[in-house]
PDB file of C-alpha atoms and ligand atoms in Angstrom:
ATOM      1  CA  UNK A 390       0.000   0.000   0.000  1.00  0.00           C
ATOM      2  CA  UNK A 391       2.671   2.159   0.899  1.00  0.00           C
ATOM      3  CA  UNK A 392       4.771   1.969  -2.451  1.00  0.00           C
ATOM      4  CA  UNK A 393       1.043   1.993  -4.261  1.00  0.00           C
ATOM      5  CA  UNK A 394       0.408   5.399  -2.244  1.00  0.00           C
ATOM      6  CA  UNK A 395       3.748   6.380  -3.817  1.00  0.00           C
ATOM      7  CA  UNK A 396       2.618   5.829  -7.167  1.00  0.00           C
ATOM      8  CA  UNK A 397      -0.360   8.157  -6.328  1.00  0.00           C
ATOM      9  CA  UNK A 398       2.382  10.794  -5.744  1.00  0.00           C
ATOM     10  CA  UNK A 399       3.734  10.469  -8.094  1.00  0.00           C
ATOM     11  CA  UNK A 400       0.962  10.080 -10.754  1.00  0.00           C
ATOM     12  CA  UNK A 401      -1.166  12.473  -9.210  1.00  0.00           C
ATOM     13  CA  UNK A 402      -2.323  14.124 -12.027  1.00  0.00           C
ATOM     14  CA  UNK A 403      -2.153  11.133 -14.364  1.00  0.00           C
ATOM     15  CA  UNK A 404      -5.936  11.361 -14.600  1.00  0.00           C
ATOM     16  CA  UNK A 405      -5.635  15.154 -16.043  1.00  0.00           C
ATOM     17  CA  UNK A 406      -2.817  14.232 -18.013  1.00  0.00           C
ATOM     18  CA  UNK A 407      -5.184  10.724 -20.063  1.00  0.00           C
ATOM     19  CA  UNK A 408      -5.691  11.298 -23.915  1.00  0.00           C
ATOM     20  CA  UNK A 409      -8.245  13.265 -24.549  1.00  0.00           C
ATOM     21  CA  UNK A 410     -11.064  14.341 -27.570  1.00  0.00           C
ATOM     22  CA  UNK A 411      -9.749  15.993 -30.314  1.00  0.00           C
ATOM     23  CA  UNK A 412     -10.338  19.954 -28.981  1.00  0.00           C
ATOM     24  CA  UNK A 413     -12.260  22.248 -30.935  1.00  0.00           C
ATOM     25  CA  UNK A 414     -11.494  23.547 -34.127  1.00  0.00           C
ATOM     26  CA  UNK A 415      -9.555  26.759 -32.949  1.00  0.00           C
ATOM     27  CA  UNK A 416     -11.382  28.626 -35.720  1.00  0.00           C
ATOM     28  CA  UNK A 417     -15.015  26.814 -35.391  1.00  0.00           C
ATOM     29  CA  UNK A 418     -17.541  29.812 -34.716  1.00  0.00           C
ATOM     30  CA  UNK A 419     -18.432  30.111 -31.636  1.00  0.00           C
ATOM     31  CA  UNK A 420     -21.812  30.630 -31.743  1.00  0.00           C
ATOM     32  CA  UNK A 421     -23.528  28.665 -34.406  1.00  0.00           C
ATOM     33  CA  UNK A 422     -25.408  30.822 -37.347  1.00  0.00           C
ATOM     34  CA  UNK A 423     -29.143  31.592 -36.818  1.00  0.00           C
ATOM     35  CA  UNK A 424     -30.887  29.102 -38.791  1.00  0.00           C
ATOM     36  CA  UNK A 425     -34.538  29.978 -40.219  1.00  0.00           C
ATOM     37  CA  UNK A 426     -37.221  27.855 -40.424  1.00  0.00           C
ATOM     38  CA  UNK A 427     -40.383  27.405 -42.177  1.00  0.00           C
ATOM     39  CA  UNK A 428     -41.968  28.609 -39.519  1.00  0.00           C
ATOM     40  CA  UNK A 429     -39.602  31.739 -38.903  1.00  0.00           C
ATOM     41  CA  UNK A 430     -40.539  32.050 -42.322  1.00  0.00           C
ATOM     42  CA  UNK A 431     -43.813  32.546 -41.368  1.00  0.00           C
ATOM     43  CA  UNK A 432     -42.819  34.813 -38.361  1.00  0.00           C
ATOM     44  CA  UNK A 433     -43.826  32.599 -35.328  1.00  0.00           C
ATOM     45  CA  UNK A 434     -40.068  31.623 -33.354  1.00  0.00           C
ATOM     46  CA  UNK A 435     -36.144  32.239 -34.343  1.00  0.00           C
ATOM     47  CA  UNK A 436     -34.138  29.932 -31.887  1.00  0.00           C
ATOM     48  CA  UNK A 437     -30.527  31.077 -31.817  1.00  0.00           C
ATOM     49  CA  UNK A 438     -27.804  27.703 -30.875  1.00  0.00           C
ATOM     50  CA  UNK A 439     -24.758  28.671 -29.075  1.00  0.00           C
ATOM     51  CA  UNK A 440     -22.330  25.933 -29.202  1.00  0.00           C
ATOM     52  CA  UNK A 441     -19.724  27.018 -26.356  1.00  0.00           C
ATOM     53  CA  UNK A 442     -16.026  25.275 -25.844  1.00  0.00           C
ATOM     54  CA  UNK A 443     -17.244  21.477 -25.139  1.00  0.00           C
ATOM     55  CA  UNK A 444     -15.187  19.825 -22.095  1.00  0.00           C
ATOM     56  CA  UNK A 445     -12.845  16.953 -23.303  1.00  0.00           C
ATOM     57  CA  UNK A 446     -14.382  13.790 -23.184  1.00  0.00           C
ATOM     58  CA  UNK A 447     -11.293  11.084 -21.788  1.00  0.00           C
ATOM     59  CA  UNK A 448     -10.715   8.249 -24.231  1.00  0.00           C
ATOM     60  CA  UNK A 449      -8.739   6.357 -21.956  1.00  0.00           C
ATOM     61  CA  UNK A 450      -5.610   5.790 -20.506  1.00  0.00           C
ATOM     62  CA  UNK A 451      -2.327   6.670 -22.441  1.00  0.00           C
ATOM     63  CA  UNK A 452      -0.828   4.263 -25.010  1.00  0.00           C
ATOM     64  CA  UNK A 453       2.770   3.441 -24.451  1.00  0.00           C
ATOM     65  CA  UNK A 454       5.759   2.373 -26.688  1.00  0.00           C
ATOM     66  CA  UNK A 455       7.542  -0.898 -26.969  1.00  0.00           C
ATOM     67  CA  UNK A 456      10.093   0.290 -24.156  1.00  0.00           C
ATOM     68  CA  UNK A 457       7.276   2.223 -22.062  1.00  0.00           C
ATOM     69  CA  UNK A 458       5.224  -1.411 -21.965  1.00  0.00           C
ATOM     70  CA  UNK A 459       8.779  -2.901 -20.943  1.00  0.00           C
ATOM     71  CA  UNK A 460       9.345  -0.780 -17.908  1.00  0.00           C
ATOM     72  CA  UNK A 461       5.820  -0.266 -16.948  1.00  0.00           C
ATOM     73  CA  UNK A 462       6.023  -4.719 -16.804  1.00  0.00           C
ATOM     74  CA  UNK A 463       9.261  -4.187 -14.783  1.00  0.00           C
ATOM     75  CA  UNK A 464       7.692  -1.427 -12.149  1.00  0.00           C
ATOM     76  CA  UNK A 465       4.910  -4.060 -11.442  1.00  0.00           C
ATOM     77  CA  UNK A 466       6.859  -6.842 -11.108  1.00  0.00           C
ATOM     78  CA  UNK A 467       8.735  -4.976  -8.479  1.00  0.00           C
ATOM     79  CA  UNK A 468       5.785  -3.570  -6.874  1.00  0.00           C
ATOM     80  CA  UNK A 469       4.365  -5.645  -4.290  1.00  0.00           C
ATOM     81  CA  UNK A 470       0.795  -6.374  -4.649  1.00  0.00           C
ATOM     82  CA  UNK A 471      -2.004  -3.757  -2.405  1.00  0.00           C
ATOM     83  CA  UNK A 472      -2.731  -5.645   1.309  1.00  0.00           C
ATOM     84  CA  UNK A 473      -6.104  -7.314  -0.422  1.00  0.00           C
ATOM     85  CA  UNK A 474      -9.154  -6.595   2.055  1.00  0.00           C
ATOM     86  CA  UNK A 475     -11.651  -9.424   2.599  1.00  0.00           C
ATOM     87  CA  UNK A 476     -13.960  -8.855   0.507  1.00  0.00           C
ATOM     88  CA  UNK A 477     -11.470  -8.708  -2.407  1.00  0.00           C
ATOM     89  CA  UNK A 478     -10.264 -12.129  -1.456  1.00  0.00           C
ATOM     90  CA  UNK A 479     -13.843 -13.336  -0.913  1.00  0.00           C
ATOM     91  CA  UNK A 480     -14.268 -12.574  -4.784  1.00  0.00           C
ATOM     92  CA  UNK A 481     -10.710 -13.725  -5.805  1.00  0.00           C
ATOM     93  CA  UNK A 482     -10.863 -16.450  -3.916  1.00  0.00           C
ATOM     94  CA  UNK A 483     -13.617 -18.357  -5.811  1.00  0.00           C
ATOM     95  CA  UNK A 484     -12.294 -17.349  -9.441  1.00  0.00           C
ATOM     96  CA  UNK A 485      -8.773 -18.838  -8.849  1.00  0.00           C
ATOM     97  CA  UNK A 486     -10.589 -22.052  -7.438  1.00  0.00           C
ATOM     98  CA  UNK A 487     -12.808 -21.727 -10.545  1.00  0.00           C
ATOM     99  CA  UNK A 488     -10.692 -21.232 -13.376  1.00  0.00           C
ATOM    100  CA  UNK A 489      -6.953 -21.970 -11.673  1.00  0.00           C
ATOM    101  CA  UNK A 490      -4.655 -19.802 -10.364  1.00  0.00           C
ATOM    102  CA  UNK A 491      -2.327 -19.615 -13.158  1.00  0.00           C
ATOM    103  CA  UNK A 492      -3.512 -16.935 -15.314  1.00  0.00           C
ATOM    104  CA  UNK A 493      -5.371 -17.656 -18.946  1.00  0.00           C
ATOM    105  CA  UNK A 494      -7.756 -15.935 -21.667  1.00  0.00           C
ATOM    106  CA  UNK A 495     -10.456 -17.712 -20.482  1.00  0.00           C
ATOM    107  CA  UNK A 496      -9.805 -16.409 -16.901  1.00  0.00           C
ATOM    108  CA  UNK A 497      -8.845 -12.923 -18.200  1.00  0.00           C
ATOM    109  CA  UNK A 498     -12.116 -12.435 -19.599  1.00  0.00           C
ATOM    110  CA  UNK A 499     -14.125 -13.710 -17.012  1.00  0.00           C
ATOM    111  CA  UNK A 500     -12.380 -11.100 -14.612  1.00  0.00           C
ATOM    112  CA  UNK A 501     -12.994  -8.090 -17.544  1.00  0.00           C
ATOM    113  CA  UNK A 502     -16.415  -9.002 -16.998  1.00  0.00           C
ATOM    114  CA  UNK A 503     -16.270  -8.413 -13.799  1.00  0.00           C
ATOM    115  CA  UNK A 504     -13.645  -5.154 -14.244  1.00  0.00           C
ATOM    116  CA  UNK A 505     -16.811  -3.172 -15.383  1.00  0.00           C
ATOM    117  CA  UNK A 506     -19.228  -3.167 -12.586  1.00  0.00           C
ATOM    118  CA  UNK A 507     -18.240  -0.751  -9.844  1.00  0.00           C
ATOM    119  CA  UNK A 508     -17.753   1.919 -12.459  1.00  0.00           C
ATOM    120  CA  UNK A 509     -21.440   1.010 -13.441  1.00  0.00           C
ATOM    121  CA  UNK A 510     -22.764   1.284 -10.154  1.00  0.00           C
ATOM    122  CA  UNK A 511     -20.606   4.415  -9.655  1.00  0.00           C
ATOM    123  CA  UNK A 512     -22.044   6.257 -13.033  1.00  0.00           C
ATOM    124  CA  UNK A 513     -25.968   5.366 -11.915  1.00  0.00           C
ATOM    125  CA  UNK A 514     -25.611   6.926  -8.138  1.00  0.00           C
ATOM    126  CA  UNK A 515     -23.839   9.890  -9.933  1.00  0.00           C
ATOM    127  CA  UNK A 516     -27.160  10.168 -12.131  1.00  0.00           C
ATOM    128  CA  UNK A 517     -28.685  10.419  -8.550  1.00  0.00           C
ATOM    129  CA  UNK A 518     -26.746  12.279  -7.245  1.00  0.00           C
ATOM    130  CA  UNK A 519     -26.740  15.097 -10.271  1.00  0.00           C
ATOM    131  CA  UNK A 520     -30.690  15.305 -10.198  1.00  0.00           C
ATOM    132  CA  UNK A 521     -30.427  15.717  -6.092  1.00  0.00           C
ATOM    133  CA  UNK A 522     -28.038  18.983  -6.509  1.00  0.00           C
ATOM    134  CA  UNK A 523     -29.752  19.972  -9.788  1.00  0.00           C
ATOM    135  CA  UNK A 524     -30.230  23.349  -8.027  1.00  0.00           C
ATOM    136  CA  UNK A 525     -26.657  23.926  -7.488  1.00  0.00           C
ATOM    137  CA  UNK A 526     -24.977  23.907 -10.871  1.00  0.00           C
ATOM    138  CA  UNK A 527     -21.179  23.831 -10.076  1.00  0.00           C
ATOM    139  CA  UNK A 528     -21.394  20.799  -7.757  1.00  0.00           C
ATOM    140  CA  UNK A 529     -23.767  18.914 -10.139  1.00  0.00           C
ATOM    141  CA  UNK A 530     -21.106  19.898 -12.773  1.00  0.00           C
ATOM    142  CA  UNK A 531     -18.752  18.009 -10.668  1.00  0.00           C
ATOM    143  CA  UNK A 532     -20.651  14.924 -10.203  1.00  0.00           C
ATOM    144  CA  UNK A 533     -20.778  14.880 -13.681  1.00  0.00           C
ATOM    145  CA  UNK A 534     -17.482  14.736 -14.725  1.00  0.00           C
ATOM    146  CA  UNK A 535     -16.719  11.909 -11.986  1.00  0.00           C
ATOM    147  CA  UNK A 536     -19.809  10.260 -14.130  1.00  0.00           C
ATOM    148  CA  UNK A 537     -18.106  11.112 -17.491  1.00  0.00           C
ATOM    149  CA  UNK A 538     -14.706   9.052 -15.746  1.00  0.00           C
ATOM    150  CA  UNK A 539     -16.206   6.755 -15.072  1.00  0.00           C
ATOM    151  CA  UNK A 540     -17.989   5.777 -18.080  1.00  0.00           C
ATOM    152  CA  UNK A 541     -14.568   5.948 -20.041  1.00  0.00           C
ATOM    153  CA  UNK A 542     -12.817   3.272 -17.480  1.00  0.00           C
ATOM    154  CA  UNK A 543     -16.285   1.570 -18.347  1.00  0.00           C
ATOM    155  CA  UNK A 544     -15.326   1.793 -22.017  1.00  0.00           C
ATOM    156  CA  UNK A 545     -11.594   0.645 -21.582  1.00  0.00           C
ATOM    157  CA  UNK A 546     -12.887  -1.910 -19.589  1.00  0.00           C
ATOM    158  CA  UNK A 547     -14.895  -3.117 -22.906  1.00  0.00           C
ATOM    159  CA  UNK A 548     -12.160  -3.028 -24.852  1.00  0.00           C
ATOM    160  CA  UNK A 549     -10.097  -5.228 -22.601  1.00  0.00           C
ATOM    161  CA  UNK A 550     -12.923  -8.314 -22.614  1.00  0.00           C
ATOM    162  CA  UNK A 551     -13.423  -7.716 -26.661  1.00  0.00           C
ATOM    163  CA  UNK A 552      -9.694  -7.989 -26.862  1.00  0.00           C
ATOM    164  CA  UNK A 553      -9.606 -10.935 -24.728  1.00  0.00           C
ATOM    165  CA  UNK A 554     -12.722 -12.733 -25.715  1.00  0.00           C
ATOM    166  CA  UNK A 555     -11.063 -12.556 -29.250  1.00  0.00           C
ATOM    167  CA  UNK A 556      -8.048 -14.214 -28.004  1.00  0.00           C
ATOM    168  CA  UNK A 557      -9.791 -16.724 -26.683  1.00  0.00           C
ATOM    169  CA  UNK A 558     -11.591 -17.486 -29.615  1.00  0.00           C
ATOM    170  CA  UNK A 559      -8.441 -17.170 -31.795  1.00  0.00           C
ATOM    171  CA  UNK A 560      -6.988 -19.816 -29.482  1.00  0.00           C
ATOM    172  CA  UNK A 561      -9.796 -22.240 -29.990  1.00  0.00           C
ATOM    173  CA  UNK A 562     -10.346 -22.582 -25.724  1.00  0.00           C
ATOM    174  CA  UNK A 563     -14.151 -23.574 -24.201  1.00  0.00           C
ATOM    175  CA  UNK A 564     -16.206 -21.123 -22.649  1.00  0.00           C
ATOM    176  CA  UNK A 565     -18.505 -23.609 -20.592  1.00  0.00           C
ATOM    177  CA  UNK A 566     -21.760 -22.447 -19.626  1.00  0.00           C
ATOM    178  CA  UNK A 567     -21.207 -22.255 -15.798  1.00  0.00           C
ATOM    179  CA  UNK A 568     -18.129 -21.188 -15.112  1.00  0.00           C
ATOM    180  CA  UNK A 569     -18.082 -18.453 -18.212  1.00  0.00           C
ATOM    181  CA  UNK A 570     -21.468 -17.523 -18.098  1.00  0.00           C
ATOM    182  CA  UNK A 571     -23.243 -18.083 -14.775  1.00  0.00           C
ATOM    183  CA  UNK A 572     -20.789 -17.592 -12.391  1.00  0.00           C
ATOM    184  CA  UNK A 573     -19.324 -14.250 -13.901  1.00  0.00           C
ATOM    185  CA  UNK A 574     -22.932 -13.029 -13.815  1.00  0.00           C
ATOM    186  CA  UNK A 575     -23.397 -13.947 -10.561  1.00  0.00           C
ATOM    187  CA  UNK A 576     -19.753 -12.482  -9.270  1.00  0.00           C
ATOM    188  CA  UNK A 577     -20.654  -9.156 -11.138  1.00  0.00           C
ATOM    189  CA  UNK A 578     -24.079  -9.128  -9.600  1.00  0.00           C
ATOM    190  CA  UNK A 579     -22.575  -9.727  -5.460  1.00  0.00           C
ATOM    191  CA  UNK A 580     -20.110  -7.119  -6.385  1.00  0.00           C
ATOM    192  CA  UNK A 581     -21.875  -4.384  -8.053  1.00  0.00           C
ATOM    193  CA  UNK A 582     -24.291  -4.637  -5.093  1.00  0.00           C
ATOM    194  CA  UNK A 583     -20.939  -4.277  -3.077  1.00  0.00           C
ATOM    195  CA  UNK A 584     -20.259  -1.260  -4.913  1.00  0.00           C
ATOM    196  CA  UNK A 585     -23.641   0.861  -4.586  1.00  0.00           C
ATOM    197  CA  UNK A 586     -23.878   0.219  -1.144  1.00  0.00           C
ATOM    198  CA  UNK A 587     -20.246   0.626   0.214  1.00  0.00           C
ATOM    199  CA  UNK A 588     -20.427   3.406  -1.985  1.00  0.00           C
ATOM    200  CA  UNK A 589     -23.485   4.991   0.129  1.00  0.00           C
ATOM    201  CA  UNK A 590     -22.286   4.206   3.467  1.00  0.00           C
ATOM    202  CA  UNK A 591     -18.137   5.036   3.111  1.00  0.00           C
ATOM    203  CA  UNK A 592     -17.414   6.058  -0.849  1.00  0.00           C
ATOM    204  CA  UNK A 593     -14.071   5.650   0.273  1.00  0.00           C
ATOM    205  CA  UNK A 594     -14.413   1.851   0.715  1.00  0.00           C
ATOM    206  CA  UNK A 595     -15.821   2.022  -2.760  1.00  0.00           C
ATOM    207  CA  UNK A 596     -12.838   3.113  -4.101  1.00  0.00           C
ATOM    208  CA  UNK A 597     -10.077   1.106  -1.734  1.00  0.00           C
ATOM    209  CA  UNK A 598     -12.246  -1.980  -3.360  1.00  0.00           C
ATOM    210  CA  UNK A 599     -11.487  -1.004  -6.810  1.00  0.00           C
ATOM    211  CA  UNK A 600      -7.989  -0.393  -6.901  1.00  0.00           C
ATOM    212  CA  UNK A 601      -7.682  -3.733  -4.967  1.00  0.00           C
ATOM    213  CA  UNK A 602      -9.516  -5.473  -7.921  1.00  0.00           C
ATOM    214  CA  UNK A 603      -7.298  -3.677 -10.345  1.00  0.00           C
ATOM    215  CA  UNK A 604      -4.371  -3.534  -8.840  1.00  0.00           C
ATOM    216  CA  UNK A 605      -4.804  -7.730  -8.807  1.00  0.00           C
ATOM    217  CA  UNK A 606      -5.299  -7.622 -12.272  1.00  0.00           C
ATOM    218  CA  UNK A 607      -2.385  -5.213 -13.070  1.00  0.00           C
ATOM    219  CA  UNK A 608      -0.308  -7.995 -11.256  1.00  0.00           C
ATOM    220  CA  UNK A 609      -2.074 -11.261 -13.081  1.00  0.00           C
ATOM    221  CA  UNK A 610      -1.352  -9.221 -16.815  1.00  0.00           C
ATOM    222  CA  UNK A 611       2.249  -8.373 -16.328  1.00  0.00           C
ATOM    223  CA  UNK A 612       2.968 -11.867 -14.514  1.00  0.00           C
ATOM    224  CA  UNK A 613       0.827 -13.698 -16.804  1.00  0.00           C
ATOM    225  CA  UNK A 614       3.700 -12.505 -19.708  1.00  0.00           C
ATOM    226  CA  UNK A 615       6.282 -12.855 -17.802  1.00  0.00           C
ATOM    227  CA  UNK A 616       5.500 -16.640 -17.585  1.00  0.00           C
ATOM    228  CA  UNK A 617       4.531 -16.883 -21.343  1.00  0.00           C
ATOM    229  CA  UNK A 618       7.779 -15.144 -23.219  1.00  0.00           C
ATOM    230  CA  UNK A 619       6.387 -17.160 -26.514  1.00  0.00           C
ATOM    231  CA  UNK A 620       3.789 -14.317 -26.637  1.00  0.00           C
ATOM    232  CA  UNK A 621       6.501 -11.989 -27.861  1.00  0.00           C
ATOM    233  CA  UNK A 622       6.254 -14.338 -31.189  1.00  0.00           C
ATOM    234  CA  UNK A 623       2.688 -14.364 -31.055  1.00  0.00           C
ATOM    235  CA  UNK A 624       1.910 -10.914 -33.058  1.00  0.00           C
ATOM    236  CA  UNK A 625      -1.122  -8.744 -32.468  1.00  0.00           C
ATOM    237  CA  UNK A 626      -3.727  -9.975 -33.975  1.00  0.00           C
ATOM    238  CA  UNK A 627      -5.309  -6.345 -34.640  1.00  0.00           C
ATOM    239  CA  UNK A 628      -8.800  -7.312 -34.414  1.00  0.00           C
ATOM    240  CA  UNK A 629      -9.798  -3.707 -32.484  1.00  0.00           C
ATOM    241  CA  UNK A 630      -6.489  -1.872 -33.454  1.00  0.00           C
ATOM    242  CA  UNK A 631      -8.653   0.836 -34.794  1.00  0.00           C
ATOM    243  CA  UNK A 632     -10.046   1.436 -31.559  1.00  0.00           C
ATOM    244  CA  UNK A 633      -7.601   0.132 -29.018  1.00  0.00           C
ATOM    245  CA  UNK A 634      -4.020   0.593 -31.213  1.00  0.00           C
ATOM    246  CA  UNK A 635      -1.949  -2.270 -32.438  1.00  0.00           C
ATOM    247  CA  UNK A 636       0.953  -3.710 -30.792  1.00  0.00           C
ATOM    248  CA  UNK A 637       3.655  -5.743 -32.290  1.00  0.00           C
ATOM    249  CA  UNK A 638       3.437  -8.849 -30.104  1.00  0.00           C
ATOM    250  CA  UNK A 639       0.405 -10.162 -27.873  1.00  0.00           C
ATOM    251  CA  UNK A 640       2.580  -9.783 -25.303  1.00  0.00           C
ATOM    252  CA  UNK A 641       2.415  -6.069 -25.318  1.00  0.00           C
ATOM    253  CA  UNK A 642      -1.101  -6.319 -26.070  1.00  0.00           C
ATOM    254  CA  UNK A 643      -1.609  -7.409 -22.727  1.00  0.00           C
ATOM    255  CA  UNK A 644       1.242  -5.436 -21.303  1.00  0.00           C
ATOM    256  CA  UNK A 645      -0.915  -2.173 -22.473  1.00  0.00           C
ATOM    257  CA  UNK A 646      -4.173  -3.853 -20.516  1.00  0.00           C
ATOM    258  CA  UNK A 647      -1.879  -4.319 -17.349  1.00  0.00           C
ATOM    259  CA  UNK A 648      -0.641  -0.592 -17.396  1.00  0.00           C
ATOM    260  CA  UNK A 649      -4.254   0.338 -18.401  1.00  0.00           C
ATOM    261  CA  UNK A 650      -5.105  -1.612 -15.094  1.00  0.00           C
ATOM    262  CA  UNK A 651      -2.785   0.672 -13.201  1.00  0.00           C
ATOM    263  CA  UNK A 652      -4.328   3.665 -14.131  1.00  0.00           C
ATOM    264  CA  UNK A 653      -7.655   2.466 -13.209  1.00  0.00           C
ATOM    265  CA  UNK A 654      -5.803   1.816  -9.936  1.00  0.00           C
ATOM    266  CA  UNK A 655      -4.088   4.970  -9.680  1.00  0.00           C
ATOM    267  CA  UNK A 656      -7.805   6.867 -10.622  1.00  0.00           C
ATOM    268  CA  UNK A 657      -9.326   4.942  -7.327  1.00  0.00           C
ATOM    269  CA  UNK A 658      -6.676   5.953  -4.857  1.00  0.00           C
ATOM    270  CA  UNK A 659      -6.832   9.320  -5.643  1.00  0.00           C
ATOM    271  CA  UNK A 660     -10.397   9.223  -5.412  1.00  0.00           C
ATOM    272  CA  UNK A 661      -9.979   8.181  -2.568  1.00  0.00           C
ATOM    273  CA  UNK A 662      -8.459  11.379  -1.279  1.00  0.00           C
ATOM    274  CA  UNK A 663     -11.973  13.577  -2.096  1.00  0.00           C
ATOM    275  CA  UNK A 664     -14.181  10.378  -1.930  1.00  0.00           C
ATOM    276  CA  UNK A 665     -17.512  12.850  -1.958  1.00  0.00           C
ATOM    277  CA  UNK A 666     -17.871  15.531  -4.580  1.00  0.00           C
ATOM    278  CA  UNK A 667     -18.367  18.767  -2.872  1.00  0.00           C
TER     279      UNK A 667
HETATM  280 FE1  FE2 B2031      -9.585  -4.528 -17.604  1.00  0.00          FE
HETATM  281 FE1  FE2 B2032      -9.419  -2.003 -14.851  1.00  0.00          FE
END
């Protein structure tokens, strides 16, 4: 925890410093001509649109180079893993007796099933929370870009079971019914229930949870490659470069989900520092 509060340090404004949207066209107009309509035509209304500077929307954590994936593998191997609270081991616990505690597609995307949930339960009580302070616009704001987060870890989160659920198919492995379809529905539903409330009672908690869940998978990506150097042969299939970027091995493909992993982490713990929006 200690060396993971470090990285908070010293990534402390890695969440301001994620890719963004493309900005606006420095020389788009900033208010958007009067358009006339039949009506108007006629008389009866003239609305006027005024399209002001739109906030970035994040598109995720940063891609890194070849020797960026390298070191960012290195800096987790050396990191020791967070001090796992009980609850994360209650939900670890069962997936490793479940689907082995070596590391695999298969498991991969059973746990980026799971990866998605808090962040879903934290965008819904930000809904709430946005139409309780309607009447004060700057905090509302402010719930709403926590919302806007955390619908783009959603996102990333998306990408990473696509990604893996293609590598599993690509590799020709069973996805059983139970264990790959029933029991990752009923792990996602025990934790985002987890999520809501712990976010209610101590938002804080919320948060520790998270970066405990990620900071496990951070450690299962990088480790997972670091047992399996025939990945570097293995190149990148492609299959979402458009959306996610291509790599040149699958090793770095999943060396780029582990770092992505340690943002999420990173996001949580800082969160953690101004757990309620004021
Ligand atoms: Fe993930
Ligand atoms: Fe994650």
């Amino acid at each position: 925890m200690s060396r993971a509060s470090g990285d908070v340090r010293n990534l402390h404004h890695l969440r301001r410093r994620r890719q963004c949207g493309s900005p606006p066209q420095a020389d788009a107009p900033a208010h958007a001509p009067r358009r006339r309509s039949s009506h108007q035509d006629e008389g009866e209304i003239e609305m006027t649109v005024t399209v002001e500077q739109r906030p970035p929307t994040p598109s995720g954590p940063p891609k890194l180079s070849r020797e960026e994936l390298l070191r960012a593998q290195r800096e987790t191997l050396d990191t020791p893993r967070m001090d796992y609270s009980l609850l994360a081991r209650l939900m670890f616990k069962p997936v490793d007796l479940m689907y082995g505690k070596e590391g695999s597609y298969t498991k991969f995307a059973m746990l980026e099933i799971i990866a998605r949930v808090p962040y879903q339960a934290w965008e819904r009580i930000g809904y709430l929370l946005v139409h309780r302070h309607a009447g004060r616009s700057a905090l509302a704001r402010r719930v709403f870009e926590r919302i806007v987060e955390a619908r783009a870890d959603q996102d990333n989160e998306q990408w990473h079971l696509l990604i893996l659920q293609d590598l599993v198919q690509r590799t020709g492995q069973r996805q059983s019914w139970l264990p790959h379809k029933v029991a990752p529905w009923l792990i996602a539903f025990f934790y985002y229930h987890v999520s809501w409330l712990l976010f209610l009672l101590r938002p804080d908690w919320s948060y520790r949870l998270n970066a405990e869940f990620e900071d496990h998978a951070e450690h299962e990506y990088m480790t997972f490659v670091a047992e399996h150097p025939e990945l570097e042969l293995v190149p990148d299939p492609g299959t979402y470069a458009a959306e996610y970027g291509r790599y040149r091995s699958v090793a770095d493909l999943l060396r780029q989900i582990g770092h992505d992993e340690r943002t999420h982490k990173l996001d949580s713990l800082e969160s953690m520092r101004e757990p309620r929006v004021r």
